[in-house]
Amino acid sequence: DTEVTQTPKHLVMGMTNKKSLKCEQHMGHRAMYWYKQKAKKPPELMFVYSYEKLSINESVPSRFSPECPNSSLLNLHLHALQPEDSALYLCASSQDPVAPLGSLSYNEQFFGPGTRLTVL
Amino acid sequence: DQQVKQNSPSLSVQEGRISILNCDYTNSMFDYFLWYKKYPAEGPTFLISISSIKDKNEDGRFTVFLNKSAKHLSLHIVPSQPGDSAVYFCAARILNTNAGKSTFGDGTTLTVKP
């Protein structure tokens, strides 16, 4: 199984709603990532989990709350979002977040298909 | 300050010819570079990578060249096929730090015409 799955595919929510995005991988990867991508822009890193611990938070507003319940699952909890938060949210995983030079393949990130989020 | 730049937003090539996608970076600490391909409504897919100890890496029709002194890398696709039409992102990393953080360029949309 070399797939990263994300649910839901599409999500429409109001500014007062609470929702969660889910991501799952069964490749035994120990690093998982959340990215936000706006149209015609590159993926923008939000969070990195390394061995189930949050290792990078790219100054993301607190209305986005990540959670890593176990090594296969990554959630992104959403609350009180703004319309400008509408974007494609991508999850990714890689084998080892800090692999040495001799194990370069460990650095390749496998991306999920994303959740298209619209905030009304 | 954008540390990874892809200055051509789009590129159009005839099927069978060579596609050359370019990427420039400013941070000399980057020591690992990756190319990803993205189709609409899908997540990016890893294509090929190169470490700073090499100047060339080849995988089938795809070759990545790295010129460290110029802080420039390029992706060559030969021969180009219509199925290669996608957005190509260049990404750079500093290995053993930043817990897996990659810095992406803005992407180049490649169109391969039959």
Coordinates of C-alpha atoms in Angstrom, one line a residue:
Chain A
D1 CA 0.0 0.0 0.0
T2 CA 1.8 3.1 -1.3
E3 CA -1.1 5.5 -0.9
V4 CA -1.9 8.5 1.3
T5 CA -5.7 8.9 1.6
Q6 CA -7.6 12.0 2.6
T7 CA -11.2 12.5 3.6
P8 CA -13.4 14.2 2.7
K9 CA -12.5 15.1 -0.9
H10 CA -14.6 18.2 -0.7
L11 CA -15.8 20.2 2.3
V12 CA -18.0 23.3 2.4
M13 CA -18.3 24.9 5.8
G14 CA -19.6 28.1 7.4
M15 CA -17.4 30.4 9.5
T16 CA -19.0 29.1 12.8
N17 CA -18.7 25.4 12.0
K18 CA -16.2 22.9 13.4
K19 CA -15.0 20.2 11.1
S20 CA -12.0 17.9 10.7
L21 CA -9.9 16.7 7.8
K22 CA -8.4 13.2 8.0
C23 CA -5.3 11.7 6.5
E24 CA -4.1 8.1 6.6
Q25 CA -1.1 6.2 5.4
H26 CA 0.0 2.6 5.9
M27 CA 3.5 2.8 4.6
G28 CA 5.1 2.9 8.0
H29 CA 6.2 6.5 7.4
R30 CA 7.2 8.4 10.6
A31 CA 6.8 11.9 9.2
M32 CA 3.4 13.4 8.2
Y33 CA 2.7 16.9 6.9
W34 CA -0.1 19.3 6.3
Y35 CA 0.1 21.7 3.4
K36 CA -2.2 24.4 2.1
Q37 CA -2.3 25.1 -1.6
K38 CA -4.1 28.1 -3.2
A39 CA -4.8 28.1 -6.9
K40 CA -1.7 28.6 -9.1
K41 CA 0.6 28.6 -6.0
P42 CA 3.0 26.0 -4.6
P43 CA 2.1 23.9 -1.5
E44 CA 2.7 25.9 1.6
L45 CA 3.8 23.9 4.6
M46 CA 1.6 24.2 7.7
F47 CA 2.6 21.5 10.2
V48 CA 5.1 18.6 10.4
Y49 CA 4.7 15.6 12.7
S50 CA 7.8 13.6 13.3
Y51 CA 7.4 10.3 15.2
E52 CA 3.9 11.5 16.2
K53 CA 5.2 14.7 17.8
L54 CA 4.6 18.1 16.4
S55 CA 8.0 19.3 15.1
I56 CA 7.1 22.2 12.9
N57 CA 4.3 24.8 13.1
E58 CA 4.7 27.4 10.4
S59 CA 3.0 30.1 12.5
V60 CA -0.4 28.8 11.5
P61 CA -3.4 30.5 13.1
S62 CA -4.9 28.6 16.1
R63 CA -8.2 28.1 14.2
F64 CA -6.2 25.2 12.6
S65 CA -5.4 22.5 15.1
P66 CA -3.4 19.4 14.0
E67 CA -3.6 16.0 15.8
C68 CA -1.6 12.8 15.3
P69 CA -3.4 10.0 17.1
N70 CA -1.0 7.4 15.9
S71 CA 1.7 6.9 13.3
S72 CA -0.8 6.2 10.5
L73 CA -3.3 9.0 11.1
L74 CA -3.2 12.7 10.9
N75 CA -6.1 15.0 11.5
L76 CA -6.6 18.7 11.0
H77 CA -9.3 20.2 13.1
L78 CA -10.9 23.4 11.8
H79 CA -12.8 26.0 13.8
A80 CA -14.0 29.5 13.1
L81 CA -12.3 29.6 9.7
Q82 CA -12.4 32.6 7.4
P83 CA -13.3 32.7 3.6
E84 CA -9.6 33.3 2.8
D85 CA -8.8 29.8 4.3
S86 CA -10.6 28.3 1.3
A87 CA -7.9 26.2 -0.4
L88 CA -6.7 22.7 -1.2
Y89 CA -5.4 21.0 1.9
L90 CA -2.8 18.4 1.2
C91 CA -1.5 15.7 3.5
A92 CA 1.9 14.1 2.9
S93 CA 4.1 11.5 4.5
S94 CA 7.7 10.5 4.3
Q95 CA 9.7 7.6 5.7
D96 CA 11.9 9.5 7.9
P97 CA 11.9 13.2 8.6
V98 CA 15.5 13.6 9.2
A99 CA 17.1 10.8 7.1
P100 CA 20.9 11.0 6.6
L101 CA 22.4 11.6 3.2
G102 CA 22.8 7.8 2.5
S103 CA 19.1 7.3 2.7
L104 CA 17.8 10.0 0.4
S105 CA 14.7 8.0 -0.6
Y106 CA 13.5 8.5 3.0
N107 CA 13.0 12.1 2.2
E108 CA 10.5 11.7 -0.7
Q109 CA 7.1 12.9 0.3
F110 CA 4.0 11.0 -0.8
F111 CA 1.1 13.3 -1.2
G112 CA -2.6 12.5 -0.8
P113 CA -5.1 13.9 -3.3
G114 CA -6.1 16.7 -1.0
T115 CA -9.4 18.1 0.5
R116 CA -10.9 21.0 -1.4
L117 CA -12.2 23.3 1.4
T118 CA -14.6 26.1 0.8
V119 CA -15.4 28.5 3.7
L120 CA -18.6 30.5 3.2
Chain B
D1 CA 12.0 36.2 0.2
Q2 CA 11.3 33.4 -2.2
Q3 CA 14.2 30.9 -1.8
V4 CA 13.1 28.7 -4.7
K5 CA 12.0 30.2 -8.0
Q6 CA 10.7 28.8 -11.2
N7 CA 10.7 31.8 -13.5
S8 CA 8.7 30.3 -16.3
P9 CA 5.1 29.9 -15.3
S10 CA 4.4 27.8 -18.4
L11 CA 6.1 25.9 -21.2
S12 CA 4.7 24.4 -24.4
V13 CA 6.5 21.6 -26.2
Q14 CA 5.8 19.3 -29.2
E15 CA 5.4 15.6 -28.5
G16 CA 8.7 13.8 -29.0
R17 CA 10.8 16.9 -28.3
I18 CA 12.8 17.8 -25.2
S19 CA 11.1 19.7 -22.3
I20 CA 13.5 21.7 -20.1
L21 CA 12.1 23.0 -16.8
N22 CA 14.3 25.4 -14.8
C23 CA 14.6 26.2 -11.1
D24 CA 16.8 28.6 -9.2
Y25 CA 17.5 28.8 -5.5
T26 CA 19.1 31.4 -3.3
N27 CA 19.9 29.5 -0.1
S28 CA 23.3 27.8 -0.4
M29 CA 22.4 25.6 2.6
F30 CA 20.0 23.5 0.4
D31 CA 21.5 20.2 -0.2
Y32 CA 18.7 18.1 -1.6
F33 CA 16.4 18.9 -4.5
L34 CA 13.2 17.3 -5.7
W35 CA 10.8 17.6 -8.6
Y36 CA 7.1 16.9 -8.2
K37 CA 4.5 16.6 -10.9
K38 CA 0.9 17.6 -10.2
Y39 CA -2.2 16.8 -12.2
P40 CA -5.4 18.9 -11.6
A41 CA -7.4 17.6 -8.6
E42 CA -4.6 15.4 -7.4
G43 CA -1.8 15.8 -4.9
P44 CA 1.8 16.2 -6.2
T45 CA 3.7 13.1 -7.1
F46 CA 7.4 12.7 -6.5
L47 CA 9.3 12.5 -9.8
I48 CA 13.0 12.6 -9.3
S49 CA 15.6 14.0 -6.9
I50 CA 19.2 15.0 -6.6
S51 CA 21.6 15.6 -3.8
S52 CA 24.2 18.3 -3.8
I53 CA 27.0 15.8 -4.0
K54 CA 25.9 15.0 -7.6
D55 CA 25.4 17.1 -10.7
K56 CA 23.2 14.7 -12.6
N57 CA 20.6 12.1 -11.8
E58 CA 18.7 10.1 -14.5
D59 CA 15.6 8.0 -14.3
G60 CA 14.2 6.8 -17.6
R61 CA 13.0 9.8 -19.6
F62 CA 13.7 12.2 -16.7
T63 CA 17.1 13.7 -15.9
V64 CA 17.8 16.4 -13.3
F65 CA 20.9 18.5 -13.6
L66 CA 22.3 20.5 -10.7
N67 CA 24.7 23.5 -11.1
K68 CA 25.7 24.4 -7.5
S69 CA 27.8 27.3 -8.4
A70 CA 24.9 28.9 -10.3
K71 CA 22.4 27.7 -7.7
H72 CA 20.4 26.3 -10.6
L73 CA 18.7 23.0 -11.5
S74 CA 16.9 21.8 -14.4
L75 CA 14.6 18.9 -15.3
H76 CA 14.9 17.4 -18.8
I77 CA 12.1 15.2 -20.2
V78 CA 13.1 13.3 -23.3
P79 CA 11.0 12.5 -25.3
S80 CA 8.1 14.5 -24.1
Q81 CA 4.7 12.8 -24.1
P82 CA 1.2 14.3 -23.9
G83 CA 0.7 12.5 -20.6
D84 CA 3.6 14.6 -19.2
S85 CA 1.3 17.7 -19.3
A86 CA 1.0 18.8 -15.7
V87 CA 2.3 21.4 -13.2
Y88 CA 5.9 20.7 -12.2
F89 CA 7.2 21.9 -8.8
C90 CA 10.8 22.2 -7.8
A91 CA 11.5 21.8 -4.1
A92 CA 14.6 22.1 -2.0
R93 CA 15.6 20.8 1.5
I94 CA 18.3 21.1 4.0
L95 CA 18.9 17.5 5.1
N96 CA 19.1 16.5 8.7
T97 CA 17.4 19.7 9.8
N98 CA 13.9 21.2 9.8
A99 CA 12.3 17.9 10.3
G100 CA 11.4 17.3 6.7
K101 CA 10.6 20.9 5.6
S102 CA 10.7 21.4 1.8
T103 CA 10.6 24.8 0.2
F104 CA 8.6 24.7 -3.1
G105 CA 8.9 26.9 -6.2
D106 CA 5.7 28.4 -7.8
G107 CA 5.5 25.6 -10.4
T108 CA 5.7 25.5 -14.2
T109 CA 2.8 24.3 -16.2
L110 CA 4.0 22.0 -19.0
T111 CA 1.8 21.4 -22.0
V112 CA 2.9 18.7 -24.5
K113 CA 1.1 19.0 -27.8
P114 CA 0.5 15.9 -29.8

